Short mmCIF file of C-alpha atoms in Angstrom, two decimals:
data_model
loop_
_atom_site.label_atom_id
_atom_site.label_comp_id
_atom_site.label_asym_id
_atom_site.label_seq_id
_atom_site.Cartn_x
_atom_site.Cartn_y
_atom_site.Cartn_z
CA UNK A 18 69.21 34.26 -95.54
CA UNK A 19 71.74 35.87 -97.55
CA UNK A 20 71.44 37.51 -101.11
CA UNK A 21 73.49 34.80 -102.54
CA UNK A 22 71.21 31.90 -101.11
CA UNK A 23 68.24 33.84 -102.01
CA UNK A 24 69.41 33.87 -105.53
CA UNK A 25 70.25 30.61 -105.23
CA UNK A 26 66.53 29.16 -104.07
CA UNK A 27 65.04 31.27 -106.26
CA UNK A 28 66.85 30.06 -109.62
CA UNK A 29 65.45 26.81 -108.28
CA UNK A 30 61.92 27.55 -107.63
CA UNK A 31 62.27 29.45 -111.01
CA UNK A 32 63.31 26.56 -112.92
CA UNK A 33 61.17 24.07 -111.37
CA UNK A 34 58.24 26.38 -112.51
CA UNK A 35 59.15 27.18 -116.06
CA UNK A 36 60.05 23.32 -117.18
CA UNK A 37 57.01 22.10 -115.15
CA UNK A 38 55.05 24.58 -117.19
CA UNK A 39 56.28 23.85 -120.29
CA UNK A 40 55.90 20.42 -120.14
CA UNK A 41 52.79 20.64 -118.75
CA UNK A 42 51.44 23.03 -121.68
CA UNK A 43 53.11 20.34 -124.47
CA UNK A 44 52.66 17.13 -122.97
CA UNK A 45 49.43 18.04 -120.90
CA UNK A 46 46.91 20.55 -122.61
CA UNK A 47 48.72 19.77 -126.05
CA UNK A 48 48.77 16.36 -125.19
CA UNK A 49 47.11 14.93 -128.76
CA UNK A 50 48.94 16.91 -130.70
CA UNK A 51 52.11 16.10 -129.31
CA UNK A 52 52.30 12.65 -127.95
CA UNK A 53 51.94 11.13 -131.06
CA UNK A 54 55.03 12.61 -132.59
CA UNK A 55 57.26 11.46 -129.48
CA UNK A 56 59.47 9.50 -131.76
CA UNK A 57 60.35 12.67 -134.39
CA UNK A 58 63.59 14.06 -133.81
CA UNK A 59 61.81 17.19 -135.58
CA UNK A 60 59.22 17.58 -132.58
CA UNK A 61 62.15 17.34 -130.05
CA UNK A 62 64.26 19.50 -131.88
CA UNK A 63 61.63 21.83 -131.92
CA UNK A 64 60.61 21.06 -128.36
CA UNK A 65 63.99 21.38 -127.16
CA UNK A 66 64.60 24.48 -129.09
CA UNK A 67 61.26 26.64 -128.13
CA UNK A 68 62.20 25.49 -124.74
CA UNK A 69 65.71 27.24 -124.68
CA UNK A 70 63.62 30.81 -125.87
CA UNK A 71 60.63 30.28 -123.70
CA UNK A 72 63.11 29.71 -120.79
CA UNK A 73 65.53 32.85 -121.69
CA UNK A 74 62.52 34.96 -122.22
CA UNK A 75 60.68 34.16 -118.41
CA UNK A 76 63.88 34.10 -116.84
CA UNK A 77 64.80 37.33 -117.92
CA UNK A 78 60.87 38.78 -116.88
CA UNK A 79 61.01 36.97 -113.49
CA UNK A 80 64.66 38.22 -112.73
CA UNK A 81 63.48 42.05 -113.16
CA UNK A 82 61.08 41.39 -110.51
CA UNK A 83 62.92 39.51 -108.60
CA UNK A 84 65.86 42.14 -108.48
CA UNK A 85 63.30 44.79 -107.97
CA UNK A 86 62.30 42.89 -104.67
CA UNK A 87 65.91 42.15 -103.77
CA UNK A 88 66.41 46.11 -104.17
CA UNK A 89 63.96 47.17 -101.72
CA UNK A 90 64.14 44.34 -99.23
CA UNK A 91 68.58 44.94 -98.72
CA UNK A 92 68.16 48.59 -99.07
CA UNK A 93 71.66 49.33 -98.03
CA UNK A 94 73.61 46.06 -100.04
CA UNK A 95 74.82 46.46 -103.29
CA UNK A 96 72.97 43.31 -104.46
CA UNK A 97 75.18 42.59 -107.59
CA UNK A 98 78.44 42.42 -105.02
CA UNK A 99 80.51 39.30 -105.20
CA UNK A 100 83.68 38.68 -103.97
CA UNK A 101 86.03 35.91 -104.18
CA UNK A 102 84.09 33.36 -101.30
CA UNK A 103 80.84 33.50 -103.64
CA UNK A 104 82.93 33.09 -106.73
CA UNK A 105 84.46 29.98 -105.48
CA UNK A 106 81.48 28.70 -104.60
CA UNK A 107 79.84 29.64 -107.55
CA UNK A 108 82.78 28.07 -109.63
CA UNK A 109 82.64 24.98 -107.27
CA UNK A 110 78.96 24.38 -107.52
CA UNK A 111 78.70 25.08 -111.11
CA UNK A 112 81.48 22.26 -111.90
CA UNK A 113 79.14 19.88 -109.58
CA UNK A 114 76.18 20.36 -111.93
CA UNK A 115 77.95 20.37 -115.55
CA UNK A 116 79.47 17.08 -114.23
CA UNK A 117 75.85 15.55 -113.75
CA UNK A 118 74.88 16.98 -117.00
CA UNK A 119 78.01 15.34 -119.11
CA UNK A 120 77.04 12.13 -116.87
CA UNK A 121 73.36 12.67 -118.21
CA UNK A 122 74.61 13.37 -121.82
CA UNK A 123 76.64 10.30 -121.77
CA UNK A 124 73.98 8.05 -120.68
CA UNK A 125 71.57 9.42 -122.97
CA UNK A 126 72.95 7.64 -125.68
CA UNK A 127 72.19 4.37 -124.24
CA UNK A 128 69.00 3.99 -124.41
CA UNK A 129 69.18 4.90 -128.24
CA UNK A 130 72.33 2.29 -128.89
CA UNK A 131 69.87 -0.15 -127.67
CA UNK A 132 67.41 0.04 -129.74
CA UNK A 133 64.81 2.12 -127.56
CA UNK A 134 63.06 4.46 -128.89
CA UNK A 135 64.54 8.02 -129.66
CA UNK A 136 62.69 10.00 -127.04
CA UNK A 137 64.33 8.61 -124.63
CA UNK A 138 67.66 10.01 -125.57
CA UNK A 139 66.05 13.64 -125.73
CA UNK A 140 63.98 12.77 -122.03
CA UNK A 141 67.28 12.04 -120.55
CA UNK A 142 69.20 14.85 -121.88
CA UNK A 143 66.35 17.15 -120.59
CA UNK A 144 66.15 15.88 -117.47
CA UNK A 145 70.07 16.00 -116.99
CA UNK A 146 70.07 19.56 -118.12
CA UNK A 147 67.42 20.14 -115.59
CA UNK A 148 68.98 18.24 -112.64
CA UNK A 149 72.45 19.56 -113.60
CA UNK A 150 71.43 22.98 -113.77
CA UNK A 151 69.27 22.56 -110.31
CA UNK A 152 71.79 20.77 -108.45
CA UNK A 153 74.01 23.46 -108.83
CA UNK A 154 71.95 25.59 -107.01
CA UNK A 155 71.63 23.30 -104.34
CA UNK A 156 75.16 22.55 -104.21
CA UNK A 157 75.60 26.78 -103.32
CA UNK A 158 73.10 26.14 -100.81
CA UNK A 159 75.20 23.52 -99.55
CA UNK A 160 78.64 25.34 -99.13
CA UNK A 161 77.25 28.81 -98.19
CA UNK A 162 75.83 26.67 -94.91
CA UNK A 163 78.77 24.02 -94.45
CA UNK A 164 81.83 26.51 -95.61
CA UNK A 165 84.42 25.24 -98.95
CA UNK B 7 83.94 21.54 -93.89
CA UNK B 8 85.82 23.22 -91.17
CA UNK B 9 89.41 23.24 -91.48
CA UNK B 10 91.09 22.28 -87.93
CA UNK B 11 94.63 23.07 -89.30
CA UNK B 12 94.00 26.73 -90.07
CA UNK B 13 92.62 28.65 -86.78
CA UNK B 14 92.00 32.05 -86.68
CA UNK B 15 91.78 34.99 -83.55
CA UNK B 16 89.25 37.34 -85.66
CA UNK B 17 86.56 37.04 -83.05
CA UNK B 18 89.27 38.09 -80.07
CA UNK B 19 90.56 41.00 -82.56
CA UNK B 20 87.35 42.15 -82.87
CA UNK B 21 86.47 42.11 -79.14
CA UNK B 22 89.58 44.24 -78.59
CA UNK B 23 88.97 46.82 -81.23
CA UNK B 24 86.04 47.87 -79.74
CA UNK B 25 83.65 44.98 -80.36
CA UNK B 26 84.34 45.85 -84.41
CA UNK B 27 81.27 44.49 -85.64
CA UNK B 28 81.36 41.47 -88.46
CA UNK B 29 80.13 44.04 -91.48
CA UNK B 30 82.60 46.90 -90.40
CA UNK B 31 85.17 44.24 -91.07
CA UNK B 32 83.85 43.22 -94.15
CA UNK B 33 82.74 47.06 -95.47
CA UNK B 34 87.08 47.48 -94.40
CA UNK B 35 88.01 44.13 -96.48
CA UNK B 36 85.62 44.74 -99.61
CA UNK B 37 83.93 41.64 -98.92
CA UNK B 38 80.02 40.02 -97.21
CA UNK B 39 79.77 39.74 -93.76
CA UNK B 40 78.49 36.35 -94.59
CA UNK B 41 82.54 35.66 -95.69
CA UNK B 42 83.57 37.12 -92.74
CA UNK B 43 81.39 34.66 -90.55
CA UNK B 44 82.73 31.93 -92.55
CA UNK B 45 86.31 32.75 -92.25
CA UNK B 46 85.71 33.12 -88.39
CA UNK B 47 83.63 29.83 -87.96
CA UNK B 48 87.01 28.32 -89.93
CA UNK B 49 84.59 26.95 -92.78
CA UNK B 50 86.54 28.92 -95.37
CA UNK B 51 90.38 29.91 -95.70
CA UNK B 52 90.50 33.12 -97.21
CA UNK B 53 93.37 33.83 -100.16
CA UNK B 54 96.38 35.29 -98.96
CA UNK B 55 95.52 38.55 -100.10
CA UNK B 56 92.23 39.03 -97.92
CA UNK B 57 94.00 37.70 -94.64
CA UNK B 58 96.65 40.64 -95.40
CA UNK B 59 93.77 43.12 -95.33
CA UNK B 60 92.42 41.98 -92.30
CA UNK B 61 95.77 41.84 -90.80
CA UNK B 62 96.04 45.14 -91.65
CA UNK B 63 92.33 46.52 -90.20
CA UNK B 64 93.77 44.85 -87.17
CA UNK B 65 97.50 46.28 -87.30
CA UNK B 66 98.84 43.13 -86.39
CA UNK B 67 101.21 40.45 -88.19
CA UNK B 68 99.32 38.23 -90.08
CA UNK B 69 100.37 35.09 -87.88
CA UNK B 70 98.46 36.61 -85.05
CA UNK B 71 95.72 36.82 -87.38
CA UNK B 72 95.70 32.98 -88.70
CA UNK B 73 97.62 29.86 -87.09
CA UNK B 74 98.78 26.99 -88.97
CA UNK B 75 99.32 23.64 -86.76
CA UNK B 76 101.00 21.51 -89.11
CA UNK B 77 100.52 18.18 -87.16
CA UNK B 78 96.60 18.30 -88.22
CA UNK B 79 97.19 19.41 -91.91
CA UNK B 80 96.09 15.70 -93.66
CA UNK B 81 97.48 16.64 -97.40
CA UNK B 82 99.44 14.26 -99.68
CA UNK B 83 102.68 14.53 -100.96
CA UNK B 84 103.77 14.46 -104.29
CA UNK B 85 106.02 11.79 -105.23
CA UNK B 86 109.34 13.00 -106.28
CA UNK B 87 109.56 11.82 -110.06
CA UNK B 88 111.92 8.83 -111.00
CA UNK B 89 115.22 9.82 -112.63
#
């Protein structure tokens, strides 16, 4: 497996982790505190906000280690190389998952317009972000093994 | 996604420059040797300015380098706009 696709699977695995954590620590240990303020817009505000920081903060701890093991394991590859096949991959795969976020962002509205409650909106914009983001990194996967 | 229309002789170059391996090529060209396997398989046509390169590792013209057969090329044409 190449550097690329490594990155790749492991911005996945990453993500998978951090959101699964973070929803597990508000909506499963913090559970009574939290559940009953589904319908604020402050909680998911706030939800949505610590999120962004508690994501920016393990992603940047989990990339030093990751880099570190990407350093020793391609000794002799300069592992921050790109040229213009990853970039257009990288371009192409990153349009693929803003599109399914905008799709997501769209739709989130919806649920709102008719009369459901407000959570939903915020559930469906996460989940979009998530997806999005995710199926970008699949989408690499994708045309690093079947070509542009 | 291979594209039939664009076929390439890297592999045969190669062979005759003594058996230049994939990353030599790609060291030469400034790019991964996982590019270089995908410009050989024909899953990616490189810009014009990387199949001049290789040309060049190669010292050959660049049409001995890439063929075009237009017959397979499936692309649509633009409609010439109404005066």
């Amino acid at each position: 497996m190449s550097i690329q696709e490594k990155k790749a699977v492991f911005n996945i695995i990453s993500s998978v982790l951090i959101i699964g954590g973070y929803l597990y620590y508000t909506f499963g240990i913090h559970a009574n505190e939290n559940l009953p303020l589904q319908n604020d817009v402050q909680f998911w505000a706030q939800f949505i906000l610590t999120f962004m920081v508690v994501t920016i903060v393990l992603k940047i701890i989990i990339h030093i280690f990751f880099h570190i093991y990407l350093t020793v394991a391609h000794k002799d590859e300069d592992i921050e190389f790109e040229d213009e096949y990853d970039k257009r991959i990288e371009m192409k795969s990153d349009r693929n998952g803003n599109y399914f976020f905008i799709l997501g962002f769209v739709c989130s509205f919806i649920p709102v317009a008719m009369g459901e409650p407000v959570y939903w909106m915020f559930m469906i914009m996460l989940f979009s972000g998530f997806v999005g983001g995710t199926l970008g990194d699949v989408w690499k996967l994708y045309y690093y093994r079947k070509g542009l | 996604m291979a594209k039939d229309h664009i076929q390439n002789n890297i592999r045969r170059l190669r062979f005759f420059k003594d058996e230049l391996t994939q990353q030599a090529l790609a060291d030469e060209i400034g790019v991964t040797r996982q590019t270089i396997v995908a410009i050989e398989k024909g899953k990616y046509p490189p810009t014009l300015e990387i199949a001049f390169r290789i040309a060049n590792v190669f010292e050959v013209e660049l049409s001995e380098v890439f063929t075009y057969d237009a017959s397979k090329d499936k692309f649509k044409k633009r409609k010439p706009k109404k005066k």
